[in-house]
Each structure stands twice: as C-alpha cells, then as structure tokens.
GROMACS .gro file of C-alpha atoms in nm:
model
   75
    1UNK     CA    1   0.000   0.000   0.000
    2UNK     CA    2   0.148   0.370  -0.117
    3UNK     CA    3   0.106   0.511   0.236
    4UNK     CA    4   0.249   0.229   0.427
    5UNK     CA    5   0.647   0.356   0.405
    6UNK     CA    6   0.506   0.707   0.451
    7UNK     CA    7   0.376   0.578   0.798
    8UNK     CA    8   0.646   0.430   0.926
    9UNK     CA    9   0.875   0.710   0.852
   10UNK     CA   10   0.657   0.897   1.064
   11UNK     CA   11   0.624   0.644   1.311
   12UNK     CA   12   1.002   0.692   1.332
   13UNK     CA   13   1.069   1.037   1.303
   14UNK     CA   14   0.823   1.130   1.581
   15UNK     CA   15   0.930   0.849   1.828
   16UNK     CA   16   0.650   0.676   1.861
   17UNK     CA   17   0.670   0.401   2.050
   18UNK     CA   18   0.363   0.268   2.179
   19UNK     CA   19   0.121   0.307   1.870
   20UNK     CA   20  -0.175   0.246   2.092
   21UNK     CA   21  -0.112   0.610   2.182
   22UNK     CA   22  -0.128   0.698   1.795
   23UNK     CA   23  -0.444   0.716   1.530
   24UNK     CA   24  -0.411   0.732   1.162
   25UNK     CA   25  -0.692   0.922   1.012
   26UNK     CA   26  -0.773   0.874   0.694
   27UNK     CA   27  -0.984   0.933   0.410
   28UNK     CA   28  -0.894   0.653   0.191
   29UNK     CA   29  -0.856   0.285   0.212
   30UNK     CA   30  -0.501   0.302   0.158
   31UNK     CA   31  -0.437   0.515   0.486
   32UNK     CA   32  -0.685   0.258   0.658
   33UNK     CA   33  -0.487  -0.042   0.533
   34UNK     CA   34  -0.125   0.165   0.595
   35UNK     CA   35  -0.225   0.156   0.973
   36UNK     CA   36  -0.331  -0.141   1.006
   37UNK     CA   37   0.029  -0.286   0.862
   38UNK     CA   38   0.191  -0.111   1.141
   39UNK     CA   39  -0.059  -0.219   1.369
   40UNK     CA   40  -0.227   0.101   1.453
   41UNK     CA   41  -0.535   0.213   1.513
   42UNK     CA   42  -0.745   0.413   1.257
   43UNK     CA   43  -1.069   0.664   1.241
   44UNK     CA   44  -1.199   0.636   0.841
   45UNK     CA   45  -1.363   0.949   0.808
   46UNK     CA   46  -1.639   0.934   0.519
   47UNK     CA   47  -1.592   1.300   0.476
   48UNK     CA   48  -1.306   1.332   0.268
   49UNK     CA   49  -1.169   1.188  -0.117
   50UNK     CA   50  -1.217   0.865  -0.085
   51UNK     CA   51  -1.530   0.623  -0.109
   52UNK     CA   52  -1.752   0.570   0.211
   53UNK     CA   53  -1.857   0.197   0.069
   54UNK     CA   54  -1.419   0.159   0.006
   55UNK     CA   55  -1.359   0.306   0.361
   56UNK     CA   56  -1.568   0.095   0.549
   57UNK     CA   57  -1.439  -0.196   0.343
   58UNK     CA   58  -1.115  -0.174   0.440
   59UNK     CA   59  -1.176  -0.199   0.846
   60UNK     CA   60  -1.097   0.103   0.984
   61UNK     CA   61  -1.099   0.065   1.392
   62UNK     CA   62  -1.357   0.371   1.370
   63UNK     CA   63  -1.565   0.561   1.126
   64UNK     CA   64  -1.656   0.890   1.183
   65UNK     CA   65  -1.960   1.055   0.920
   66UNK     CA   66  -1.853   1.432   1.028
   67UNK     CA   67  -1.607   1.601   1.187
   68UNK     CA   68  -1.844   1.614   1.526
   69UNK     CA   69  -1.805   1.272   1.554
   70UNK     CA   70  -1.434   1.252   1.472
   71UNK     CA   71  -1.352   1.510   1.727
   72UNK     CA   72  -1.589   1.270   1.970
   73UNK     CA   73  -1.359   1.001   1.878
   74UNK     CA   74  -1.034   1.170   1.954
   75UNK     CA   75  -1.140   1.386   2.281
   0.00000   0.00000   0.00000
C-alpha cells in the first residue's frame, strides 16, 4: 500500500513508540490499510476523497460521518 512507508517514517521520526497512543486518520482505504500494517489504530472518516462503501471496506478501527463525531472520537 502507497502510504504504508510514509507511515512508518513517521512512526520513526516522531518516536512513537507505543502506537496504541497513535491514530491514523484517513480518508482513503489506503491510509486505513497503511495503519493497520503497522498495527495502529485508525478513524476512516467518510468525509473526505475517498469512497464511504471503500472506507468501510477496508476496516478502519472507527468511522466517523462528520467532523463532530471525529472530534468525539479523539477527545
């Protein structure tokens, strides 16, 4: 998946080490399936570029339909 060396750069430049502490939000199903190959969580949002049907496809840990409910989701 394109994003999946893009996330684990990150991972590394921001020294993160326990990725339970971490979310990937995305708005496609290739930052959805990036997370998941590092094992961390992810919020699809069905907001953004990608498809809602593609999003929910690929697993995320959450959805959230509006930016109310991702801000729910993260405070």
């Amino acid at each position: 998946f394109p994003k999946e060396k893009t996330i684990g750069q990150v991972i590394v430049d921001l020294k993160i080490y326990n990725k339970e502490n971490a979310v990937m939000i995305g708005d496609t199903i290739y930052d959805i399936k990036g997370a998941q190959q590092h094992n961390m969580p992810s919020i699809g949002v069905l907001y953004g570029f990608g498809k809602n049907q593609d999003i929910k496809d690929a697993r995320p840990t959450f959805i959230a339909e509006n930016v109310d409910e991702l801000r729910n989701l993260l405070f």
